[in-house]
Short mmCIF file of C-alpha atoms and ligand atoms in Angstrom, two decimals:
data_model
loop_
_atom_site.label_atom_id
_atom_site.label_comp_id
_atom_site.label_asym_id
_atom_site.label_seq_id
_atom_site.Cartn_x
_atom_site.Cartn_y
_atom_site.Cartn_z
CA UNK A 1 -125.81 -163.34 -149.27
CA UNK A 2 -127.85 -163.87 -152.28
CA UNK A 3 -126.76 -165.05 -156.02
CA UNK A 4 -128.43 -165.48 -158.89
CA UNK A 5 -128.11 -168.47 -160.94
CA UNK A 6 -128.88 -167.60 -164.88
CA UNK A 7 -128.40 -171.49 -166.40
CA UNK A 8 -130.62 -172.97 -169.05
CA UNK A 9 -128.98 -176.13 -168.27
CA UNK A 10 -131.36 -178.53 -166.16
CA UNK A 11 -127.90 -180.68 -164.12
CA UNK A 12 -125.86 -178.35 -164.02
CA UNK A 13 -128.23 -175.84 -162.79
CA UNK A 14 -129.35 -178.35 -159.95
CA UNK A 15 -125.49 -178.87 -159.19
CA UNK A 16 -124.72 -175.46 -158.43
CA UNK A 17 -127.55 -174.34 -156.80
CA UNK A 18 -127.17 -177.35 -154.25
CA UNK A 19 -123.26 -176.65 -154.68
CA UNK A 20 -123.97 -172.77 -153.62
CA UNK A 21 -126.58 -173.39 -151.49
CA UNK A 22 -124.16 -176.03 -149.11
CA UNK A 23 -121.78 -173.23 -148.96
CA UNK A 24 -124.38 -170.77 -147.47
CA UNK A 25 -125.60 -168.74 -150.03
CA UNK A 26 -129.52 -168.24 -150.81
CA UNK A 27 -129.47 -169.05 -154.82
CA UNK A 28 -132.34 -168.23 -156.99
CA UNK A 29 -132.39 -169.99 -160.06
CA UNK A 30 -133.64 -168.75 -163.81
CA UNK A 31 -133.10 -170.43 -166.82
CA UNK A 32 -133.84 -167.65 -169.85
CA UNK A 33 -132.17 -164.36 -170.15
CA UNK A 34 -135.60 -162.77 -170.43
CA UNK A 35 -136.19 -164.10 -166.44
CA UNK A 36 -132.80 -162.72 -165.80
CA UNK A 37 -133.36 -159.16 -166.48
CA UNK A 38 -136.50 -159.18 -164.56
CA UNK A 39 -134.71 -160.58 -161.90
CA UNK A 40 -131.84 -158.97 -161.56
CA UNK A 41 -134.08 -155.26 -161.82
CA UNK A 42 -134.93 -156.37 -158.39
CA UNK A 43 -131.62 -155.53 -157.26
CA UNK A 44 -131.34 -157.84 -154.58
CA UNK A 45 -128.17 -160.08 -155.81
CA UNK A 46 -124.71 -159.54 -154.14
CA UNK A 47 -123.61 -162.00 -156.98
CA UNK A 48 -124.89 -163.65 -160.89
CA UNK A 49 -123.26 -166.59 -162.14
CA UNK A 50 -123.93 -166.63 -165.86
CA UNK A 51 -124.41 -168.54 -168.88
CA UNK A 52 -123.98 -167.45 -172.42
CA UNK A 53 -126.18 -169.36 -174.73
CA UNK A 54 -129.56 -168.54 -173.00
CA UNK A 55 -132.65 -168.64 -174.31
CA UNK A 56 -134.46 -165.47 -175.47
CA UNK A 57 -131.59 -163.10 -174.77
CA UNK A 58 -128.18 -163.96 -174.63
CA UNK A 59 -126.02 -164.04 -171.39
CA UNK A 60 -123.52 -161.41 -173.17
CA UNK A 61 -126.30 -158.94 -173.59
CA UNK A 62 -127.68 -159.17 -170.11
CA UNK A 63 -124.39 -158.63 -168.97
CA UNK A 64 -123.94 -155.46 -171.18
CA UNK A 65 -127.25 -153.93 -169.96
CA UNK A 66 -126.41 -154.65 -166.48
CA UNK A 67 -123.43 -152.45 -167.07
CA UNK A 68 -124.69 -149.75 -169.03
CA UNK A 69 -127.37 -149.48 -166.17
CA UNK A 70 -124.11 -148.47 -163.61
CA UNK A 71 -125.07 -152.16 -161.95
CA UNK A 72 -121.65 -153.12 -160.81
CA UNK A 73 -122.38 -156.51 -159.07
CA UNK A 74 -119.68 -159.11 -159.24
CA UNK A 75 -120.86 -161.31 -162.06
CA UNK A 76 -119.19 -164.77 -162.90
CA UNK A 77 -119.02 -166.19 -166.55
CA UNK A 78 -119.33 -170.04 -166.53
CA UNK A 79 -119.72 -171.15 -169.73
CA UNK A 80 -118.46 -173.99 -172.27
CA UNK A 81 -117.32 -171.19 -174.95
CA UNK A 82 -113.64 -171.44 -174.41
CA UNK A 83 -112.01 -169.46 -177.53
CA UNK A 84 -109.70 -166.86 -175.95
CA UNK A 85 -111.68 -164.03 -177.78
CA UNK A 86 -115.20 -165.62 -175.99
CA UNK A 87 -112.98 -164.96 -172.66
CA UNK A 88 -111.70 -161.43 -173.60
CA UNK A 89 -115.17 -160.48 -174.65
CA UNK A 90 -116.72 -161.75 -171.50
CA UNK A 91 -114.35 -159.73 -169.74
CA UNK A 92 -114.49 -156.73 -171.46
CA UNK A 93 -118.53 -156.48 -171.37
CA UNK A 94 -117.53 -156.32 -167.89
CA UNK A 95 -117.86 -159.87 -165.88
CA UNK A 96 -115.51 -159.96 -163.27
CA UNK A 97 -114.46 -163.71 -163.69
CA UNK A 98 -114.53 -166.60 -166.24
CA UNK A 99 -115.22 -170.28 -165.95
CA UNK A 100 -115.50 -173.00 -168.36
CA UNK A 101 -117.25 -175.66 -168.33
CA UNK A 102 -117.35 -178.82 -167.16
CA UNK A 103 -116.16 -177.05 -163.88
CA UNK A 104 -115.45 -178.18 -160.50
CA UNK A 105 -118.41 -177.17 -158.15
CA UNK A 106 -115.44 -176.46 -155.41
CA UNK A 107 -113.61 -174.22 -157.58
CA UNK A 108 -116.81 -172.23 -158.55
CA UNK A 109 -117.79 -171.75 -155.28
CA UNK A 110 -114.34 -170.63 -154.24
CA UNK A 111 -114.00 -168.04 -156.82
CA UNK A 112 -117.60 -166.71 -156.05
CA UNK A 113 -116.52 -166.59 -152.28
CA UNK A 114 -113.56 -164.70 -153.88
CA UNK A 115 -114.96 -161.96 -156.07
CA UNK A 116 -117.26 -161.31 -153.28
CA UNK A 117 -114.88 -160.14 -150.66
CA UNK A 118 -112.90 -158.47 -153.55
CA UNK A 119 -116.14 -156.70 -154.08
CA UNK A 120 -116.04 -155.61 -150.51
CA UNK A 121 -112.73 -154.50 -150.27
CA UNK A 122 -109.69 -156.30 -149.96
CA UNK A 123 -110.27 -156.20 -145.51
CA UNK A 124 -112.24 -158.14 -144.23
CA UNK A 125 -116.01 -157.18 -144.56
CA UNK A 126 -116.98 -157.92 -140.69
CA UNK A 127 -120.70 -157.65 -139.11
CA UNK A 128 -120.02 -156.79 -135.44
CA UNK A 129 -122.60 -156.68 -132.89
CA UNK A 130 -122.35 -156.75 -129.01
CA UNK A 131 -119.80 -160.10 -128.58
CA UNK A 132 -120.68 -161.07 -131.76
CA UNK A 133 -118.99 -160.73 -135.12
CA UNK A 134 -119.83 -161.92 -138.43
CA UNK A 135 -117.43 -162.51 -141.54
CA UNK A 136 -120.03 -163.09 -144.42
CA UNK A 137 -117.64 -163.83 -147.19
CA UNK A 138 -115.65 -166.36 -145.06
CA UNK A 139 -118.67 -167.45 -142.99
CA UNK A 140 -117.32 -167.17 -140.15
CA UNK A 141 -118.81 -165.88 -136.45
CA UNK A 142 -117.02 -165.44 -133.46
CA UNK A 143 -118.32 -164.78 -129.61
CA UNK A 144 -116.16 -162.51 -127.87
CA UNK A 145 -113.51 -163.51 -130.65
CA UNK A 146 -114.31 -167.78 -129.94
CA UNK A 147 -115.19 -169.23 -132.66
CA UNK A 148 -118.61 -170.51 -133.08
CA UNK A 149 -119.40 -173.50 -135.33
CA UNK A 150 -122.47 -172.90 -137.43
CA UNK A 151 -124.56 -174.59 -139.98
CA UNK A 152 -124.92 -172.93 -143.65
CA UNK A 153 -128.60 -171.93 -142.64
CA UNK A 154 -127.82 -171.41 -139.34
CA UNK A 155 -125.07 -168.98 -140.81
CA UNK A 156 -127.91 -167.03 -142.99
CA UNK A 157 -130.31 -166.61 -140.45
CA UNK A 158 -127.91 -164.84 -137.83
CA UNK A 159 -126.45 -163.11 -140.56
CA UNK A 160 -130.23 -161.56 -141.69
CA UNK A 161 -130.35 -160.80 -138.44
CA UNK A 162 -127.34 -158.84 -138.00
CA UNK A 163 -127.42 -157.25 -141.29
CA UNK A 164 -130.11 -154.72 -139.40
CA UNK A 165 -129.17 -154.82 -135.78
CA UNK A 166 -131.64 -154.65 -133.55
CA UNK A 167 -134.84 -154.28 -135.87
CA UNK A 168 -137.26 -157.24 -135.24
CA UNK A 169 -137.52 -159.32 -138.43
CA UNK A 170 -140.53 -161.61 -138.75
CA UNK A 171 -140.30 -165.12 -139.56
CA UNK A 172 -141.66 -164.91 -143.03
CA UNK A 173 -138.70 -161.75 -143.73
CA UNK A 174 -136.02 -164.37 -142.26
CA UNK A 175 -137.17 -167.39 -144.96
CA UNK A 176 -137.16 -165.12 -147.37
CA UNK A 177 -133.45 -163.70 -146.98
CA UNK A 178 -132.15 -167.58 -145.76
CA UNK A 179 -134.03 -169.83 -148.59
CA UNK A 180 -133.76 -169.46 -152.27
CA UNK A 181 -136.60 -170.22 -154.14
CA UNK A 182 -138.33 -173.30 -154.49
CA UNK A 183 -136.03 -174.75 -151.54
CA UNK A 184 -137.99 -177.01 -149.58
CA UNK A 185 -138.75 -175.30 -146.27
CA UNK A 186 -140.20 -176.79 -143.43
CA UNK A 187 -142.80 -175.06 -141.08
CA UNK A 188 -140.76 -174.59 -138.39
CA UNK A 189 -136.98 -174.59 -140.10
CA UNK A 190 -136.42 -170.98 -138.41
CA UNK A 191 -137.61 -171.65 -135.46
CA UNK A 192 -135.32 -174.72 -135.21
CA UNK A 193 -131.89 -172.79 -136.49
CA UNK A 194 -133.09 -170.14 -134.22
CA UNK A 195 -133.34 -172.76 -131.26
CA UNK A 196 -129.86 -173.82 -132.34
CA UNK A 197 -128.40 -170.54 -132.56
CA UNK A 198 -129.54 -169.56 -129.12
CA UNK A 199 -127.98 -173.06 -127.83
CA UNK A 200 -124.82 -172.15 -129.36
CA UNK A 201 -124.70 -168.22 -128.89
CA UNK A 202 -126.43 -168.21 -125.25
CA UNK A 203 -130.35 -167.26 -125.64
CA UNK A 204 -129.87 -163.29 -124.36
CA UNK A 205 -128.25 -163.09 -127.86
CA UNK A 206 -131.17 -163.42 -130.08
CA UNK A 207 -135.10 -162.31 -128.44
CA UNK A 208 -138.47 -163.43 -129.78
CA UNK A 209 -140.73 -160.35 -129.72
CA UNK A 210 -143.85 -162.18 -129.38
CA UNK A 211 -145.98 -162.19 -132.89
CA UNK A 212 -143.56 -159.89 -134.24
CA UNK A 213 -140.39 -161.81 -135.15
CA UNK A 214 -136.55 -161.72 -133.77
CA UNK A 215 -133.65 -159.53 -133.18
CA UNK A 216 -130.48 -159.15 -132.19
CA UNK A 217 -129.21 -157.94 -129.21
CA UNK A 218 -126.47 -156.67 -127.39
CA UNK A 219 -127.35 -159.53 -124.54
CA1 CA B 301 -126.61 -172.69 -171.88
#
C-alpha cells in the first residue's frame, strides 16, 4: 500500500517515512502543498498523512480540494495546531483522523493501519490466491492458512504480485509499487526478496518468465 507523506518538516518527515516505511508501506514524501496536489492527481495513494502549515498552499485547502474533487482517500491530520476548533475544522473539511504533534511514531502508524481497514470495510480485506492469502492492512500471509513470517519488503513485493494475479510484472513495475521514492534500492533487492519469498512460500508459488518479470501462481 502506498501513502503520501505531505510534511514541510525536515525530522519529522525523515521519522515517519522510516516509521511507515518499517511497517510496510511504500511512502512518498513532499514537503509543499503545491507538490501535494500534483501528487495526489496521480491517484495512486491508499492513504495522505498531512500537515497544516505548508508552504505555498495550506494543508486545509488541499484537503478541501481533495474533497470537492469526490477523492475520498483516508487522510490523517498530524499537526501541532491543537485548539479544539483547529480539530473540528480538520474534521469537518473532511480528514478522517487527527494527530498532534509531537506524536508517537507507533501510535501514527497504528491509526494509519486503522483508517485503512476502516476504509476497506470493517471485514477483513483478504488477497487470496491458490494456498495463499494476503491481509494487507494487518500484513499478514498465510499458506494453506500457516502462517508465513515475512519481511516489510518481502510483504510488498508478494503483495504487488497478488494485487493482479497471474499477470507477469517486470522488475522495474515491482520497485516501483515496493520502494517509495528516493529509498535506496539495490540492484538486485527484488531479486533477493523474491529468492526469499520462494524459500519461504515453496518456488512453484512465484515463476520468473524469463526477460519478462514474475507472477503468481496457483503452484
Ligand atoms: Ca509544517
Amino acid at each position: 500500500m502506498r501513502i503520501l507523506l505531505i510534511e514541510d518538516d525536515a525530522m519529522i518527515g525523515r521519522a515517519v517515512r522510516q516509521g511507515l516505511a518499517q511497517a510496510g508501506f511504500a511512502v512518498d514524501w513532499v514537503t509543499d502543498g503545491r507538490a501535494a496536489e500534483l501528487s495526489l492527481a496521480n491517484g495512486v495513494y491508499d492513504l495522505a498523512v498531512l500537515d497544516l502549515g505548508l508552504p505555498k498552499k495550506d494543508g486545509m485547502s488541499i484537503l478541501t480540494a481533495l474533497r470537492a474533487m469526490g477523492n475520498s482517500m483516508p487522510v490523517l491530520i498530524a499537526s501541532a495546531r491543537d485548539t479544539v476548533r483547529d480539530r473540528i475544522s480538520g474534521l469537518e473539511a473532511g480528514a478522517d483522523d487527527y494527530v498532534l504533534k509531537p506524536f508517537d511514531l507507533d501510535e501514527l502508524v497504528a491509526r494509519v493501519r486503522a483508517l485503512l481497514r476502516r476504509h476497506v470495510g470493517s471485514g477483513s480485506p483478504l488477497m487470496c490466491f491458490g494456498p495463499l492469502a494476503l491481509d494487507p492492512v494487518r500484513k499478514s500471509v498465510t499458506r494453506n492458512g500457516a502462517p508465513v513470517e515475512l519481511s516489510a519488503k518481502e510483504f510488498a513485493v508478494l503483495e504487488a504480485l497478488m494485487q493482479r494475479p497471474g499477470a507477469v510484472l517486470s522488475r522495474e513495475k515491482l520497485e516501483e509499487s515496493v520502494y517509495g521514492w528516493g529509498e535506496e534500492i539495490g540492484s538486485n533487492a527484488i531479486e533477493v526478496h523474491l529468492h526469499h519469498l520462494r524459500k519461504k512460500l515453496g518456488s512453484a508459488l512465484i515463476k520468473n518468465v524469463r526477460g519478462v518479470g514474475y507472477r503468481v501462481t496457483e503452484g
